Coordinates of C-alpha atoms and ligand atoms in Angstrom, one line a residue:
M17 CA -20.2 10.7 13.9
L18 CA -19.2 7.1 14.2
Y19 CA -16.5 6.0 11.9
Q20 CA -18.5 2.9 11.1
E21 CA -21.2 5.2 9.5
L22 CA -18.6 6.6 7.2
C23 CA -17.3 3.2 6.4
E24 CA -20.7 1.9 5.4
M25 CA -20.9 4.7 2.9
Y26 CA -17.5 3.9 1.7
A27 CA -18.7 0.3 1.1
D28 CA -21.8 1.6 -0.8
L29 CA -19.5 3.8 -3.0
E30 CA -17.3 0.9 -3.7
K31 CA -20.1 -1.3 -4.7
N32 CA -21.8 1.3 -6.9
Q33 CA -19.7 2.0 -10.0
S34 CA -22.3 4.4 -11.5
R35 CA -21.0 8.0 -11.1
L36 CA -24.7 9.2 -10.8
K37 CA -25.2 6.8 -7.9
K38 CA -22.0 7.9 -6.2
V39 CA -23.0 11.5 -6.4
E40 CA -26.3 10.6 -4.9
L41 CA -24.8 8.7 -2.0
L42 CA -22.3 11.5 -1.2
A43 CA -24.9 14.2 -1.4
A44 CA -27.1 12.4 1.1
F45 CA -24.0 12.0 3.4
L46 CA -23.0 15.8 2.9
K47 CA -26.6 16.8 3.9
K48 CA -26.0 15.1 7.3
L49 CA -22.6 16.8 7.6
K50 CA -24.2 20.2 7.3
K51 CA -25.5 19.9 10.8
N52 CA -22.5 18.2 12.1
E53 CA -19.7 20.8 12.0
E54 CA -17.1 18.1 11.8
N55 CA -16.3 19.1 8.3
D56 CA -12.7 17.8 8.0
I57 CA -14.6 14.6 7.3
I58 CA -15.0 15.9 3.8
Y59 CA -11.2 15.2 3.3
L60 CA -11.8 11.5 4.3
L61 CA -14.5 11.2 1.6
Q62 CA -11.6 11.1 -0.9
G63 CA -9.4 9.2 1.4
K64 CA -7.3 12.3 2.5
V65 CA -6.9 13.9 5.8
F66 CA -5.6 17.3 4.7
P67 CA -6.8 19.8 2.1
D68 CA -5.5 19.4 -1.4
Y69 CA -3.5 22.6 -1.2
S70 CA -1.6 21.2 1.8
E71 CA 1.7 19.7 1.4
K72 CA 1.3 17.4 4.4
E73 CA 1.5 13.8 3.7
L74 CA 0.8 10.8 5.8
G75 CA 3.9 9.1 4.6
I76 CA 3.1 5.7 6.0
S77 CA 4.8 2.7 4.4
E78 CA 3.3 -0.7 3.9
K79 CA 5.9 -2.1 6.1
L80 CA 4.6 0.0 9.1
V81 CA 1.1 -1.0 8.2
I82 CA 2.0 -4.7 8.2
K83 CA 3.6 -4.2 11.6
A84 CA 0.6 -2.4 13.0
L85 CA -1.7 -5.1 11.7
A86 CA 0.4 -7.8 13.2
K87 CA 0.6 -6.1 16.6
S88 CA -3.0 -5.3 16.8
G89 CA -4.2 -8.7 15.4
G90 CA -1.8 -10.8 17.6
I91 CA -0.3 -12.5 14.6
T92 CA 3.1 -12.4 12.9
N93 CA 4.3 -10.2 10.2
G94 CA 4.8 -13.2 8.1
E95 CA 1.2 -14.2 8.3
I96 CA 0.1 -10.7 7.2
V97 CA 2.5 -10.8 4.2
S98 CA 1.1 -14.1 3.1
Y99 CA -2.5 -12.8 3.3
W100 CA -1.3 -9.8 1.5
K101 CA 0.0 -12.0 -1.4
K102 CA -3.3 -13.7 -1.4
F103 CA -5.6 -10.6 -1.4
G104 CA -3.2 -8.1 -3.0
D105 CA -4.6 -5.3 -0.9
L106 CA -3.6 -4.7 2.7
G107 CA -7.1 -3.1 3.3
M108 CA -8.6 -6.5 2.7
V109 CA -6.1 -8.2 4.9
A110 CA -7.2 -5.9 7.7
E111 CA -10.8 -6.7 7.1
H112 CA -10.1 -10.4 7.0
I113 CA -8.1 -10.6 10.2
T114 CA -10.3 -8.3 12.1
S115 CA -13.4 -10.2 11.2
K116 CA -11.6 -13.4 12.6
K117 CA -10.9 -11.6 15.9
R118 CA -12.9 -12.6 18.9
Q119 CA -16.2 -10.9 19.5
N120 CA -15.0 -9.0 22.5
T121 CA -14.2 -5.9 20.4
L122 CA -18.0 -5.4 20.0
F123 CA -18.2 -4.2 23.5
S124 CA -15.2 -1.9 23.4
V125 CA -15.3 1.8 22.7
R126 CA -16.6 2.6 19.3
L127 CA -14.4 4.7 17.0
S128 CA -15.5 8.2 16.1
V129 CA -14.5 10.0 12.9
K130 CA -13.1 12.7 15.1
K131 CA -10.7 10.2 16.7
V132 CA -9.6 8.7 13.3
L133 CA -8.9 12.2 11.9
E134 CA -7.1 13.3 15.1
N135 CA -4.7 10.4 14.9
L136 CA -4.3 10.5 11.3
Q137 CA -3.6 14.2 11.2
R138 CA -0.9 13.8 13.9
L139 CA 1.1 11.3 12.0
P140 CA 3.1 13.8 9.8
T141 CA 4.0 15.9 12.9
L142 CA 6.0 13.0 14.4
E143 CA 9.7 13.3 13.6
G144 CA 13.0 12.3 14.9
N145 CA 13.9 9.8 17.6
G146 CA 11.1 7.3 18.4
A147 CA 8.8 8.7 15.7
V148 CA 8.2 5.3 14.1
E149 CA 7.1 3.8 17.5
K150 CA 4.8 6.7 18.2
K151 CA 3.3 6.3 14.7
L152 CA 2.8 2.7 15.3
S153 CA 1.0 3.3 18.5
L154 CA -1.3 6.0 17.0
I155 CA -2.2 3.5 14.2
C156 CA -2.7 0.7 16.7
E157 CA -4.9 2.8 18.7
L158 CA -7.3 3.0 15.7
L159 CA -6.9 -0.6 14.7
A160 CA -7.5 -2.1 18.1
P161 CA -11.1 -1.1 18.6
A162 CA -11.9 -1.2 14.8
G163 CA -14.4 -3.6 13.4
A164 CA -13.7 -5.3 10.1
L165 CA -14.9 -2.7 7.8
E166 CA -13.4 0.1 9.8
A167 CA -10.0 -1.7 9.8
K168 CA -10.1 -2.1 6.0
Y169 CA -10.7 1.6 5.3
I170 CA -8.3 2.8 8.1
V171 CA -5.5 0.8 6.3
R172 CA -6.5 2.1 2.9
T173 CA -6.6 5.7 4.1
L174 CA -3.2 5.3 5.7
L175 CA -1.8 4.0 2.4
V176 CA -3.5 6.8 0.5
D177 CA -5.4 4.1 -1.7
L178 CA -9.1 4.3 -0.7
R179 CA -10.4 2.8 -3.9
V180 CA -13.9 4.1 -3.6
G181 CA -13.8 6.2 -6.7
V182 CA -14.5 9.7 -5.5
A183 CA -12.9 12.0 -7.9
A184 CA -13.1 15.9 -7.9
G185 CA -16.0 16.0 -10.3
T186 CA -18.0 13.6 -8.3
M187 CA -17.4 15.7 -5.1
R188 CA -18.3 18.9 -6.8
D189 CA -21.6 17.5 -8.2
A190 CA -22.4 16.1 -4.8
I191 CA -21.9 19.4 -3.1
A192 CA -24.2 21.0 -5.7
R193 CA -26.9 18.4 -5.0
A194 CA -26.5 18.7 -1.1
C195 CA -26.6 22.5 -1.1
F196 CA -28.8 23.7 -4.0
F197 CA -32.2 22.4 -4.8
Y198 CA -32.9 23.8 -8.3
D199 CA -35.3 22.0 -10.6
D200 CA -33.9 23.9 -13.6
T201 CA -30.9 22.0 -15.1
E202 CA -29.4 25.2 -16.3
K203 CA -29.3 26.6 -12.8
I204 CA -27.7 23.4 -11.5
K205 CA -25.1 23.7 -14.2
E206 CA -24.4 27.2 -13.2
A207 CA -24.1 26.2 -9.6
I208 CA -21.7 23.5 -10.5
T209 CA -19.5 25.8 -12.4
I210 CA -19.4 28.2 -9.5
I211 CA -18.4 25.4 -7.1
Q212 CA -15.7 24.2 -9.5
E213 CA -14.3 27.8 -9.7
A214 CA -14.3 28.1 -5.9
Y215 CA -12.6 24.8 -5.6
D216 CA -9.9 25.8 -8.2
I217 CA -8.9 28.9 -6.4
S218 CA -8.9 27.3 -2.9
N219 CA -8.1 23.7 -3.5
D220 CA -10.0 23.0 -0.3
W221 CA -13.3 21.1 -0.4
R222 CA -14.1 21.8 3.1
V223 CA -14.1 25.6 2.6
V224 CA -16.0 25.2 -0.6
F225 CA -18.6 23.1 1.2
E226 CA -18.9 25.5 4.0
E227 CA -19.4 28.5 1.7
A228 CA -21.8 26.5 -0.4
C229 CA -23.9 25.8 2.6
K230 CA -24.3 29.6 3.1
G231 CA -25.3 30.3 -0.4
L232 CA -24.0 30.8 -4.0
S233 CA -23.0 34.3 -3.5
F234 CA -20.6 33.2 -0.7
L235 CA -18.9 30.9 -3.1
E236 CA -18.7 33.7 -5.7
R237 CA -17.1 36.1 -3.2
M238 CA -14.2 33.6 -2.5
N239 CA -10.9 35.1 -3.4
L240 CA -7.4 33.8 -4.2
L241 CA -5.0 33.6 -1.3
P242 CA -1.4 34.4 -2.0
G243 CA 0.9 32.0 -0.2
R244 CA -1.2 28.9 -1.2
A245 CA -0.8 26.6 -4.2
I246 CA -3.2 27.1 -7.0
K247 CA -3.9 24.9 -10.0
V248 CA -2.7 26.6 -13.1
M249 CA -4.6 27.1 -16.3
L250 CA -3.6 24.6 -19.1
F251 CA -3.7 25.0 -22.8
L252 CA -4.8 23.1 -25.9
K253 CA -2.6 22.0 -28.8
E254 CA -3.0 23.1 -32.4
S255 CA -0.9 22.0 -35.3
S256 CA -0.5 25.2 -37.2
I257 CA -0.4 28.9 -36.7
E258 CA -3.5 29.3 -38.8
E259 CA -5.5 26.9 -36.6
G260 CA -4.0 28.7 -33.6
F261 CA -5.5 32.0 -34.8
N262 CA -8.8 30.3 -35.6
R263 CA -8.9 29.1 -32.0
V264 CA -7.9 32.3 -30.1
G265 CA -8.9 35.0 -32.5
R266 CA -7.0 37.9 -34.1
P267 CA -5.0 39.7 -33.0
A268 CA -3.5 37.3 -30.6
L269 CA -0.5 37.4 -28.2
L270 CA 2.2 35.0 -29.1
D271 CA 4.9 34.2 -26.6
Y272 CA 7.9 31.7 -26.5
K273 CA 7.0 28.3 -25.2
Y274 CA 10.0 27.7 -22.8
D275 CA 11.1 24.2 -22.2
G276 CA 11.3 24.4 -18.4
F277 CA 8.8 23.7 -15.7
R278 CA 5.8 25.7 -14.5
M279 CA 6.3 27.8 -11.4
L280 CA 3.5 29.8 -9.6
I281 CA 5.0 32.6 -7.6
T282 CA 3.1 34.3 -4.9
K283 CA 3.8 37.1 -2.6
D284 CA 1.4 37.6 0.4
E285 CA 0.5 40.8 2.2
K286 CA 3.3 40.2 4.7
G287 CA 5.8 40.0 1.9
T288 CA 6.4 36.3 2.1
I289 CA 7.3 34.9 -1.2
S290 CA 6.3 31.2 -2.0
L291 CA 6.9 29.1 -5.1
F292 CA 4.8 26.2 -6.3
T293 CA 4.9 23.6 -9.0
R294 CA 2.1 22.6 -11.1
R295 CA 1.6 19.6 -8.8
L296 CA 1.0 22.1 -6.0
D297 CA 4.4 21.2 -4.3
N298 CA 6.0 24.0 -2.5
V299 CA 9.5 24.5 -3.9
T300 CA 10.5 27.8 -2.3
K301 CA 13.4 26.3 -0.4
Q302 CA 14.8 24.7 -3.5
F303 CA 15.0 28.0 -5.5
P304 CA 16.3 30.7 -3.2
E305 CA 17.6 32.8 -6.1
V306 CA 14.1 33.0 -7.4
T307 CA 12.8 34.5 -4.2
D308 CA 15.6 37.1 -4.4
Y309 CA 14.8 38.0 -8.0
V310 CA 11.1 38.3 -7.1
A311 CA 11.9 40.5 -4.2
K312 CA 14.2 42.8 -6.2
F313 CA 12.7 42.9 -9.6
V314 CA 8.9 42.6 -9.1
T315 CA 7.0 45.5 -7.6
G316 CA 3.8 45.1 -5.7
K317 CA 2.6 44.6 -2.1
S318 CA 1.1 41.2 -3.0
F319 CA 0.8 39.2 -6.2
I320 CA 0.4 35.8 -7.9
L321 CA 2.4 35.2 -11.0
D322 CA 2.4 32.4 -13.4
S323 CA 5.7 31.5 -15.1
E324 CA 8.1 29.0 -16.7
A325 CA 11.4 28.3 -15.0
V326 CA 14.1 27.4 -17.4
G327 CA 17.5 26.0 -16.5
Y328 CA 20.7 27.2 -18.3
D329 CA 24.4 26.5 -18.3
P330 CA 26.0 29.3 -16.2
Q331 CA 29.2 29.3 -18.5
T332 CA 27.6 29.0 -22.0
K333 CA 24.2 30.5 -21.1
K334 CA 22.7 27.7 -23.2
Y335 CA 19.3 26.6 -22.1
R336 CA 19.2 23.1 -20.6
P337 CA 16.4 20.6 -21.2
F338 CA 13.6 20.2 -18.7
Q339 CA 15.0 16.7 -17.6
D340 CA 18.1 18.3 -16.0
M341 CA 15.9 20.6 -13.9
S342 CA 14.1 17.9 -12.1
Q343 CA 17.1 17.4 -9.8
R344 CA 16.6 20.9 -8.6
I345 CA 12.9 20.4 -7.9
K346 CA 13.5 17.4 -5.7
R347 CA 16.8 18.5 -4.0
K348 CA 16.6 19.0 -0.3
Y349 CA 20.2 19.5 0.5
E350 CA 23.3 21.2 -1.1
I351 CA 20.8 23.6 -2.5
K352 CA 23.4 26.4 -3.0
K353 CA 25.8 24.2 -4.9
L354 CA 23.2 23.0 -7.3
Q355 CA 21.9 26.6 -7.8
K356 CA 25.4 27.5 -9.0
E357 CA 25.5 24.6 -11.4
L358 CA 21.9 24.8 -12.6
P359 CA 20.6 28.4 -12.4
V360 CA 17.2 29.2 -13.6
E361 CA 15.6 32.0 -15.5
I362 CA 11.9 32.9 -14.7
N363 CA 9.8 33.9 -17.7
V364 CA 6.6 35.4 -16.4
F365 CA 3.6 35.0 -18.7
D366 CA 0.5 35.8 -16.5
I367 CA -0.7 37.4 -13.4
L368 CA -3.7 36.3 -11.4
Y369 CA -3.8 38.7 -8.5
H370 CA -2.3 42.0 -7.6
N371 CA -2.4 44.1 -4.3
G372 CA -5.4 42.4 -2.9
V373 CA -7.4 42.2 -6.1
S374 CA -8.1 39.0 -8.1
L375 CA -7.4 39.5 -11.8
L376 CA -9.0 36.1 -12.9
K377 CA -11.8 37.8 -14.7
Y378 CA -9.7 40.6 -16.2
P379 CA -9.0 40.2 -20.0
F380 CA -5.6 38.7 -20.7
L381 CA -4.3 41.8 -22.4
Q382 CA -4.9 43.9 -19.3
R383 CA -3.2 41.3 -17.2
R384 CA -0.2 41.2 -19.7
K385 CA 0.1 44.9 -19.6
L386 CA 0.2 45.0 -15.8
L387 CA 2.8 42.2 -15.6
E388 CA 5.0 44.1 -18.0
K389 CA 4.7 47.1 -15.8
I390 CA 5.6 45.3 -12.5
V391 CA 8.2 42.6 -13.7
A392 CA 11.5 44.1 -14.7
K393 CA 13.4 42.7 -17.7
Q394 CA 16.5 40.9 -16.2
S395 CA 17.8 38.3 -18.6
Y396 CA 18.9 35.1 -17.0
K397 CA 17.1 36.1 -13.8
I398 CA 13.4 37.1 -14.3
Q399 CA 11.5 38.8 -17.2
P400 CA 8.2 38.9 -18.9
S401 CA 8.1 36.1 -21.5
I402 CA 9.2 37.3 -25.0
A403 CA 5.9 38.2 -26.7
L404 CA 4.5 39.7 -29.8
I405 CA 0.9 40.8 -30.5
T406 CA -0.1 40.5 -34.0
D407 CA -3.0 39.5 -36.4
E408 CA -0.7 38.7 -39.3
Q409 CA 0.2 35.1 -40.4
K410 CA 3.6 36.1 -41.7
K411 CA 4.7 37.9 -38.6
A412 CA 3.5 35.1 -36.5
E413 CA 5.4 32.5 -38.5
L414 CA 8.6 34.6 -38.2
F415 CA 8.1 34.7 -34.6
Y416 CA 7.8 31.0 -34.5
I417 CA 10.9 30.4 -36.5
Q418 CA 12.7 32.9 -34.2
A419 CA 11.5 31.0 -31.1
L420 CA 12.7 27.6 -32.5
A421 CA 16.1 29.1 -33.6
N422 CA 16.5 30.4 -30.0
G423 CA 16.2 26.8 -28.8
E424 CA 12.7 27.1 -27.4
E425 CA 10.1 24.4 -27.7
G426 CA 7.6 26.4 -29.9
I427 CA 5.2 29.2 -29.2
M428 CA 2.0 29.8 -27.4
M429 CA -0.8 31.8 -28.9
K430 CA -3.2 33.5 -26.5
N431 CA -6.6 35.1 -26.6
L432 CA -6.4 38.7 -25.7
E433 CA -9.9 38.9 -24.1
A434 CA -9.7 35.7 -22.1
P435 CA -10.0 35.4 -18.3
Y436 CA -7.7 33.0 -16.3
K437 CA -9.3 29.8 -15.4
P438 CA -7.3 27.9 -12.7
G439 CA -7.1 24.3 -13.2
A440 CA -8.9 24.1 -16.5
R441 CA -7.6 23.1 -19.9
V442 CA -9.4 25.7 -22.1
G443 CA -8.9 27.1 -25.4
Y444 CA -7.8 30.6 -24.2
G445 CA -4.3 29.7 -25.3
V446 CA -2.8 27.0 -27.6
K447 CA 0.6 25.6 -28.0
I448 CA 2.3 25.2 -31.3
K449 CA 5.3 23.0 -31.5
P450 CA 7.0 20.9 -34.1
I451 CA 6.9 17.6 -32.3
D452 CA 3.3 16.6 -32.9
N453 CA 3.1 12.9 -32.1
E454 CA 3.6 13.1 -28.4
F455 CA 1.4 12.4 -25.5
D456 CA 1.9 12.5 -21.7
L457 CA 0.5 9.2 -20.3
V458 CA 0.6 7.5 -17.0
I459 CA 2.1 4.1 -16.3
V460 CA -0.4 1.6 -14.9
A461 CA 1.4 -1.7 -15.2
A462 CA 4.8 -3.0 -16.0
E463 CA 6.7 -6.2 -16.7
Y464 CA 10.1 -7.5 -15.4
G465 CA 12.7 -8.1 -18.2
T466 CA 14.5 -11.3 -18.8
G467 CA 18.2 -12.2 -19.3
K468 CA 20.5 -9.2 -18.8
R469 CA 17.4 -7.2 -17.8
A470 CA 16.1 -9.6 -15.2
G471 CA 15.1 -7.8 -12.1
W472 CA 14.3 -4.5 -13.8
L473 CA 10.9 -3.3 -15.0
T474 CA 11.5 -2.8 -18.6
S475 CA 8.1 -2.8 -20.3
Y476 CA 5.4 -0.4 -19.3
T477 CA 1.7 -0.3 -20.0
V478 CA 0.5 3.3 -20.3
A479 CA -3.0 4.8 -20.1
C480 CA -4.9 7.9 -21.0
R481 CA -7.8 9.5 -19.2
D482 CA -11.5 9.5 -19.9
K483 CA -13.0 11.8 -17.3
E484 CA -12.4 9.8 -14.1
N485 CA -11.2 6.6 -15.7
L486 CA -7.8 5.5 -16.8
L487 CA -7.8 3.6 -20.2
E488 CA -4.9 1.6 -21.5
I489 CA -3.4 2.6 -24.8
G490 CA -0.3 0.5 -25.3
K491 CA 2.9 -1.0 -24.0
V492 CA 6.2 0.7 -24.4
S493 CA 9.6 -0.6 -23.8
T494 CA 11.9 1.5 -25.9
G495 CA 13.5 4.9 -25.6
L496 CA 15.2 4.2 -22.4
K497 CA 18.9 4.2 -21.7
E498 CA 20.7 1.3 -20.2
K499 CA 22.6 3.3 -17.7
E500 CA 21.4 6.0 -15.3
S501 CA 24.2 8.3 -16.2
E502 CA 23.0 8.5 -19.8
G503 CA 19.5 9.8 -19.1
L504 CA 16.2 8.2 -18.2
S505 CA 16.9 4.5 -17.7
F506 CA 14.8 1.5 -16.9
V507 CA 17.0 1.2 -13.7
E508 CA 15.6 4.7 -12.7
L509 CA 12.1 3.9 -13.7
T510 CA 12.1 0.6 -11.8
K511 CA 13.3 2.5 -8.6
K512 CA 10.5 4.9 -9.1
L513 CA 7.7 2.4 -9.8
K514 CA 8.6 0.0 -7.1
P515 CA 6.9 1.9 -4.2
F516 CA 3.8 2.1 -6.3
V517 CA 3.4 -1.6 -7.0
T518 CA 0.0 -2.8 -5.9
S519 CA 0.1 -6.4 -7.0
E520 CA 2.3 -8.9 -8.7
H521 CA 1.4 -11.8 -11.1
G522 CA 4.4 -13.7 -12.4
R523 CA 6.6 -11.2 -14.2
S524 CA 3.8 -8.5 -14.4
V525 CA 3.0 -5.8 -11.8
H526 CA 0.3 -3.3 -11.4
V527 CA 1.2 0.0 -10.2
K528 CA -0.6 3.0 -8.8
P529 CA -1.1 5.6 -11.6
E530 CA 1.6 8.0 -10.3
L531 CA 4.4 8.2 -12.8
V532 CA 3.7 10.2 -15.9
V533 CA 5.9 9.8 -19.0
S534 CA 6.0 11.6 -22.4
I535 CA 5.6 9.1 -25.3
V536 CA 6.4 9.8 -28.9
Y537 CA 4.7 7.5 -31.4
Q538 CA 4.4 7.0 -35.1
N539 CA 0.8 6.6 -35.4
I540 CA -2.5 5.6 -33.6
Q541 CA -4.7 2.7 -34.6
K542 CA -8.0 1.4 -33.5
S543 CA -7.4 -1.6 -31.4
P544 CA -9.5 -4.0 -29.3
T545 CA -6.4 -5.0 -27.3
Y546 CA -6.5 -2.0 -25.0
S547 CA -9.4 -0.6 -23.0
S548 CA -9.2 2.8 -24.7
G549 CA -10.0 1.1 -28.0
Y550 CA -6.7 2.6 -29.5
A551 CA -3.1 1.5 -29.7
L552 CA 0.0 3.6 -30.2
R553 CA 2.3 2.3 -32.8
F554 CA 6.0 2.4 -32.2
P555 CA 5.8 4.2 -28.9
R556 CA 9.0 5.5 -27.4
I557 CA 9.5 7.1 -23.9
T558 CA 11.2 10.4 -24.2
R559 CA 11.1 11.7 -20.7
L560 CA 9.7 11.4 -17.2
R561 CA 7.2 14.1 -16.2
D562 CA 7.8 14.5 -12.6
D563 CA 5.9 17.7 -12.7
R564 CA 2.7 16.0 -13.8
N565 CA 0.3 13.6 -12.2
S566 CA -2.4 11.4 -13.7
R567 CA -4.9 14.4 -13.8
D568 CA -2.6 16.0 -16.4
I569 CA -2.3 13.3 -19.0
A570 CA -3.7 13.1 -22.4
T571 CA -7.5 12.5 -22.7
L572 CA -9.3 9.9 -24.8
Q573 CA -10.8 12.8 -26.7
E574 CA -7.3 14.1 -27.7
I575 CA -6.3 10.6 -28.7
K576 CA -9.4 10.2 -30.9
K577 CA -8.7 13.6 -32.5
E578 CA -5.2 12.6 -33.4
A579 CA -6.3 9.0 -34.6
E580 CA -8.9 10.6 -36.9
K581 CA -6.4 12.9 -38.5
K582 CA -4.4 10.1 -39.9
Ligands
ATP24 P1 3.8 20.1 -22.9 O1 3.9 18.8 -22.6 O2 3.7 20.5 -24.5 O3 4.7 21.0 -22.3 P2 1.9 20.5 -21.1 O4 1.1 19.3 -20.9 O5 3.0 20.8 -20.2 O6 2.3 20.6 -22.5 P3 0.1 22.6 -21.6 O7 -0.7 23.4 -20.8 O8 -0.5 21.8 -22.7 O9 1.0 21.8 -20.8 O10 1.3 23.5 -22.4 C1 1.7 24.6 -21.8 C2 2.8 24.4 -20.9 O11 4.0 25.0 -21.4 C3 2.6 25.1 -19.6 O12 2.1 24.2 -18.6 C4 3.9 25.7 -19.2 O13 4.6 24.8 -18.3 C5 4.8 25.7 -20.5 N1 5.0 27.0 -21.0 C6 6.2 27.5 -21.5 N2 6.2 28.7 -21.9 C7 5.0 29.2 -21.7 C8 4.3 30.4 -22.0 N3 4.9 31.4 -22.5 N4 2.9 30.4 -21.7 C9 2.3 29.4 -21.1 N5 2.9 28.3 -20.8 C10 4.2 28.1 -21.1

């Protein structure tokens, strides 16, 4: 397939804001793909070149793109930068300078999608001496023969910023439309659910599409694969134990809500143990002690466990807040040293797969019993989460008090009959914790401070989610420390935000929605100022959630629910 053909579809998608129209366009495109066999194209539809479970990243900086554009366009870096200031998007710069190039490109070789994928997929494999030059030449190889539209989307793909609005739900619905031709809406809904489930266990749209082309039963037969990242199941929030019971039924399993970070542990048939975060990052290297504990204290040839990793002080054995742990997640060197200073305890609370069998559809109680059988209780190393099964309000309250006294964040209450739904926030479990007025939100814009704070981004516009859209809900500038050594500071946030800046206007910047923060507030008011229609009053940043992305933030529905309570 010619890359131009894909780019024309990108342009159509960009023009059409309606989700239905996008689904229709994508479905028509996928139908063509069915005969094509170049199915890696499916990653390109979302501006990616690898499956979602993959850790490979293009890792191309704007600086390198500017260099490549200058080189292939025969103009200076400075000129590119001034166009960039004008358009605010390097993709549009590429389009502009390519359209001004002489016509001779019309007669040169046309770019195929295959060639684009080949070059892009090679980029992360280049390392060491001369890697930058090699990357530059792979990019120029694509830009040289590209037409204006092609150049625009090559650049946007390189910068992982395609801007055509194909989110997971749109992809899922398009696959359903391309592969299944039911008239009955119920049947379509069922197909969509099955496609979603297949994606949630594989995180690979290519495989899902290929199985869907063969038929629904193929999708249903897809199994979990230990060794690969999986999206974990998420929970709802309730404000009292009574509401918790109402949601999950009686009796329920209650377990401690540990204040650490989610860790998915897998052991494949060959015995290889891998660890993943909730953002699907592989952190096996960063936590060698966990691999040891799993090898020693968990029985089974292969399995997938869901757990919370909590850091503690090795001397006092006191648990440490999540914030301290983020250093370990990111650390790539001196791992042993940090391991001694900040050891973790793994609290296993679910099991998804055991000895070749997927347990997703098994009732939770059965999964829990199995995990208690195979995970040994080794305090400060690995253990099943501390749990209680009860139908009594009094006992549940005592358990809650005990959890808080123990320094935990609260408790979880879980439905004993429920299956495990990867990637979904369903009411199969709820969290109960004392801090109620808190939301995880994503930063979408920021402002530079003045006076002593000049040069630092000190005020942040945050947004919640409404399906595929991000809606602003307030500005926050308090809660941060002055110095990095004192905790989360605006210095640190500025450093983190800078690579995501997409445009600047005076003191304000827009940023890619990448950084998620927890915000505590006093109350929520209706407000025309923000696109969500709500504003948080007295918001304060309490922590950075490096383990989250903008998929995991609070939804408009949750905000509404809270606003209506008051
Ligand atoms: P919060 O911000 O309150 O931690 P969240 O957005 O992280 O919530 P939720 O799914 O709403 O995610 O709440 C459950 C989270 O709590 C899990 O993602 C997990 O990391 C953590 N957790 C700690 N202990 C448990 C437990 N026993 N069972 C399930 N999750 C637990």
